[in-house]
Coordinates of C-alpha atoms in Angstrom, one line a residue:
L275 CA 3.4 -162.2 -53.6
E276 CA 5.8 -164.3 -51.4
E277 CA 7.0 -167.7 -52.2
R278 CA 6.8 -170.4 -49.7
R279 CA 7.7 -174.1 -49.9
Y280 CA 6.5 -177.1 -47.8
K281 CA 7.8 -180.7 -47.5
K282 CA 5.2 -183.7 -48.0
G283 CA 3.1 -184.2 -44.9
E284 CA 4.0 -180.6 -43.5
F285 CA 0.9 -178.9 -42.5
I286 CA 0.3 -175.6 -44.5
I287 CA -2.9 -174.4 -42.3
E288 CA -4.2 -175.9 -38.9
R289 CA -7.5 -175.9 -38.0
G290 CA -8.4 -173.1 -35.5
S291 CA -5.7 -170.8 -36.4
T292 CA -6.1 -167.1 -37.6
G293 CA -6.2 -166.6 -41.2
E294 CA -3.3 -164.4 -42.3
N295 CA -2.7 -165.3 -46.0
F296 CA -4.4 -166.4 -49.2
Y297 CA -2.4 -169.3 -51.2
I298 CA -1.9 -170.0 -54.8
I299 CA -0.4 -173.5 -55.6
Y300 CA 2.5 -173.2 -58.1
S301 CA 3.6 -176.8 -58.0
G302 CA 2.6 -180.1 -55.9
N303 CA -0.8 -181.1 -54.4
V304 CA -2.2 -180.3 -51.0
A305 CA -5.1 -181.8 -49.1
V306 CA -7.9 -180.1 -47.2
Q307 CA -9.2 -182.2 -44.7
S308 CA -12.9 -182.1 -43.5
A309 CA -13.4 -181.6 -39.5
D310 CA -14.7 -185.3 -39.2
Q311 CA -11.7 -186.4 -41.3
E312 CA -14.1 -188.3 -43.5
Y313 CA -13.4 -186.5 -46.6
K314 CA -10.7 -184.7 -48.3
K315 CA -10.3 -182.4 -51.3
V316 CA -7.0 -182.3 -53.3
Y317 CA -5.9 -179.2 -55.0
G318 CA -3.1 -178.9 -57.5
A319 CA -1.1 -176.5 -59.7
Y320 CA -2.8 -173.0 -60.1
E321 CA -5.5 -173.7 -57.7
Y322 CA -6.2 -171.6 -54.5
F323 CA -7.0 -171.9 -50.9
G324 CA -7.0 -170.1 -47.5
E325 CA -9.7 -167.5 -48.8
V326 CA -12.7 -168.1 -46.5
A327 CA -11.2 -167.1 -43.1
L328 CA -9.7 -163.9 -44.8
I329 CA -12.9 -162.5 -45.8
T330 CA -15.0 -163.7 -42.7
G331 CA -12.5 -163.1 -39.9
Q332 CA -13.3 -166.7 -38.6
K333 CA -10.9 -169.1 -37.5
R334 CA -9.4 -171.6 -40.1
T335 CA -12.1 -174.4 -40.3
A336 CA -9.9 -177.4 -41.9
D337 CA -6.4 -178.4 -41.9
V338 CA -4.4 -178.2 -45.3
V339 CA -1.6 -180.6 -45.6
A340 CA 1.2 -180.9 -48.3
E341 CA 0.3 -184.2 -50.1
T342 CA 3.6 -183.9 -52.1
D343 CA 6.3 -181.4 -51.8
V344 CA 4.6 -178.0 -52.5
V345 CA 5.6 -174.6 -53.8
V346 CA 2.8 -171.9 -53.0
Y347 CA 2.6 -168.1 -53.6
T348 CA 1.0 -166.3 -50.8
I349 CA -0.7 -162.8 -50.6
Q350 CA -1.0 -161.2 -46.8
K351 CA -4.6 -160.9 -45.8
D352 CA -5.0 -156.9 -46.1
K353 CA -3.3 -156.8 -49.6
F354 CA -5.6 -159.8 -50.9
L355 CA -8.6 -157.9 -49.3
N356 CA -7.8 -154.7 -51.2
F357 CA -7.0 -156.7 -54.3
I358 CA -10.5 -158.3 -54.4
T359 CA -12.7 -155.4 -53.0
N360 CA -15.6 -154.8 -55.6
T361 CA -15.0 -157.6 -57.8
D362 CA -17.0 -160.5 -58.9
F363 CA -14.5 -162.7 -57.3
E364 CA -15.3 -161.1 -54.0
K365 CA -18.9 -161.9 -54.5
T366 CA -18.2 -165.5 -55.2
L367 CA -16.0 -165.8 -52.3
L368 CA -18.8 -164.2 -49.9
R369 CA -21.2 -166.8 -51.1
L370 CA -18.9 -169.6 -50.7
A371 CA -18.1 -168.7 -47.2
K372 CA -21.9 -168.4 -46.3
N373 CA -22.5 -171.8 -48.0
R374 CA -19.5 -173.8 -46.8
T375 CA -20.2 -176.4 -44.1
D376 CA -19.4 -179.7 -43.2
E377 CA -22.8 -180.8 -44.6
T378 CA -22.2 -179.1 -47.8
W379 CA -18.8 -180.8 -48.1
R380 CA -20.1 -184.2 -47.4
V381 CA -23.0 -184.0 -49.8
L382 CA -20.7 -182.6 -52.7
A383 CA -17.9 -185.0 -51.8
G384 CA -20.4 -187.8 -51.9
S385 CA -21.9 -187.3 -55.2
R386 CA -20.9 -189.8 -57.9
F387 CA -21.2 -187.2 -60.5
L388 CA -19.0 -184.6 -59.0
K389 CA -16.1 -187.1 -59.2
R390 CA -15.7 -186.1 -62.7
L391 CA -14.8 -182.3 -61.7
T392 CA -11.8 -180.8 -60.5
S393 CA -11.5 -179.6 -56.7
Y394 CA -11.7 -176.0 -58.2
Q395 CA -14.8 -176.6 -60.2
I396 CA -16.4 -178.2 -57.1
T397 CA -15.6 -175.2 -55.0
W398 CA -17.3 -173.0 -57.8
L399 CA -20.2 -175.0 -57.4
E400 CA -20.3 -174.7 -53.9
S401 CA -20.3 -170.8 -54.2
M402 CA -23.5 -170.9 -56.1
L403 CA -25.6 -172.9 -53.8
T404 CA -28.8 -171.8 -52.3
A405 CA -30.4 -174.1 -49.5
Q406 CA -34.2 -174.9 -50.0
S407 CA -36.7 -177.1 -48.2
R408 CA -40.0 -178.6 -49.7
D409 CA -43.0 -180.0 -47.5
G410 CA -44.8 -183.0 -48.7
F411 CA -45.5 -183.9 -52.2
G412 CA -44.7 -181.6 -55.1
Y413 CA -43.2 -180.9 -58.4
L414 CA -39.8 -179.5 -59.1
Q415 CA -40.1 -179.4 -63.0
R416 CA -42.7 -180.7 -65.4
K417 CA -42.3 -182.0 -68.9
G418 CA -42.6 -179.4 -71.4
E419 CA -41.7 -176.5 -69.0
I420 CA -38.7 -174.5 -69.8
C421 CA -35.6 -176.2 -67.8
A422 CA -35.1 -173.4 -64.9
N423 CA -33.0 -174.4 -62.2
F424 CA -30.3 -177.2 -61.1
Y425 CA -30.7 -178.8 -57.8
L426 CA -28.4 -181.2 -55.8
I427 CA -30.4 -183.3 -53.3
R428 CA -29.5 -183.1 -49.5
R429 CA -32.2 -185.2 -48.0
G430 CA -35.0 -187.0 -49.5
H431 CA -36.0 -188.5 -52.9
V432 CA -37.1 -187.2 -56.2
H433 CA -39.0 -189.4 -58.9
V434 CA -38.5 -189.1 -62.6
L435 CA -41.2 -189.7 -64.9
R436 CA -41.3 -190.0 -68.7
G437 CA -44.9 -189.9 -69.5
D438 CA -46.8 -192.0 -66.9
K439 CA -43.6 -194.2 -66.6
Q440 CA -41.2 -193.9 -63.5
I441 CA -37.7 -194.3 -64.8
K442 CA -35.6 -193.3 -61.8
I443 CA -35.7 -192.3 -58.2
L444 CA -32.9 -190.0 -57.3
G445 CA -31.5 -189.5 -53.8
P446 CA -28.9 -187.7 -51.7
G447 CA -25.9 -186.4 -53.8
D448 CA -27.8 -186.8 -57.1
F449 CA -28.3 -183.9 -59.6
V450 CA -32.0 -182.7 -60.7
G451 CA -31.8 -181.0 -64.0
A452 CA -29.5 -181.0 -67.2
M453 CA -27.0 -178.2 -67.3
G454 CA -26.9 -178.0 -71.1
K455 CA -30.7 -177.7 -71.2
I456 CA -30.9 -175.1 -68.8
A457 CA -28.0 -173.1 -70.4
A458 CA -29.8 -173.2 -73.9
G459 CA -33.2 -172.5 -72.2
E460 CA -34.5 -175.7 -73.6
E461 CA -37.7 -177.7 -72.5
C462 CA -37.4 -180.3 -69.7
H463 CA -38.4 -183.8 -71.5
V464 CA -39.3 -185.5 -68.0
T465 CA -41.1 -185.0 -64.9
F466 CA -39.4 -184.4 -61.3
Y467 CA -41.7 -184.8 -58.3
H468 CA -41.0 -185.4 -54.6
P469 CA -43.4 -187.7 -52.7
G470 CA -42.4 -186.2 -49.3
P471 CA -40.3 -183.8 -47.6
L472 CA -37.1 -182.6 -49.6
E473 CA -34.2 -180.8 -48.7
L474 CA -32.2 -179.3 -51.7
F475 CA -29.3 -177.1 -52.9
L476 CA -30.6 -174.9 -56.0
I477 CA -28.5 -173.4 -58.6
P478 CA -30.4 -170.8 -60.7
A479 CA -30.4 -170.8 -64.5
E480 CA -28.3 -167.6 -64.7
D481 CA -25.6 -168.9 -62.4
V482 CA -25.5 -172.2 -64.5
R483 CA -24.9 -170.2 -67.8
S484 CA -22.1 -168.0 -65.9
F485 CA -20.5 -171.4 -64.7
L486 CA -20.4 -173.1 -67.9
S487 CA -19.2 -170.0 -69.6
K488 CA -16.2 -170.0 -67.3
N489 CA -15.5 -173.7 -67.2
P490 CA -15.3 -174.7 -71.0
G491 CA -15.9 -178.4 -71.6
L492 CA -17.7 -178.8 -68.3
G493 CA -20.7 -179.7 -70.2
M494 CA -19.0 -182.6 -71.5
K495 CA -18.4 -184.0 -68.0
L496 CA -22.0 -183.3 -66.9
V497 CA -23.9 -184.8 -69.7
Y498 CA -26.0 -186.5 -66.9
E499 CA -29.6 -186.0 -67.9
Y500 CA -31.4 -186.1 -64.7

């Protein structure tokens, strides 16, 4: 590890540069700015950044700026890659690199429910997403079936039925499913259907259980039932 210090407003990473280091924040906050400058993620003490460019070999895709005076620890690229080889962390980062786009960022940042989570927890969720598309009318889950998957709506709408009564219409940025019920293997108490084309991000049940086990208390933040 090498310790580095940055003053408030100083660039730590510039978009388009070559990835040379992995960063762990010891103190202070940093902001990761989206390409269109519309959204930013703020990371604090003990959170990390700069990993994707190291494992993909691509140029840096975002600016990272010190929101406050910051102290970070850095690990040089070759040492970092050697350290994570054949670990679960490497698998997580590879999935994150595949999933991370400006569109994904926009959907996650615009979700009113993810505002309850830390930047690290949002990043972890991002690493588990699988894109799906549905054509025309269809069901995501019916009442009485075991809650299987957790969804985040990208485009389109999902209607929620309790019995024959429509109780909610969900749109982009909304979740479909209840993490607690999925983790416990319980039955779904409502029906979800889409009247037209739908684009989603899916998180399988096994990943939901793994996520909750590694983020104690998160179920309390996501007590949202749809």
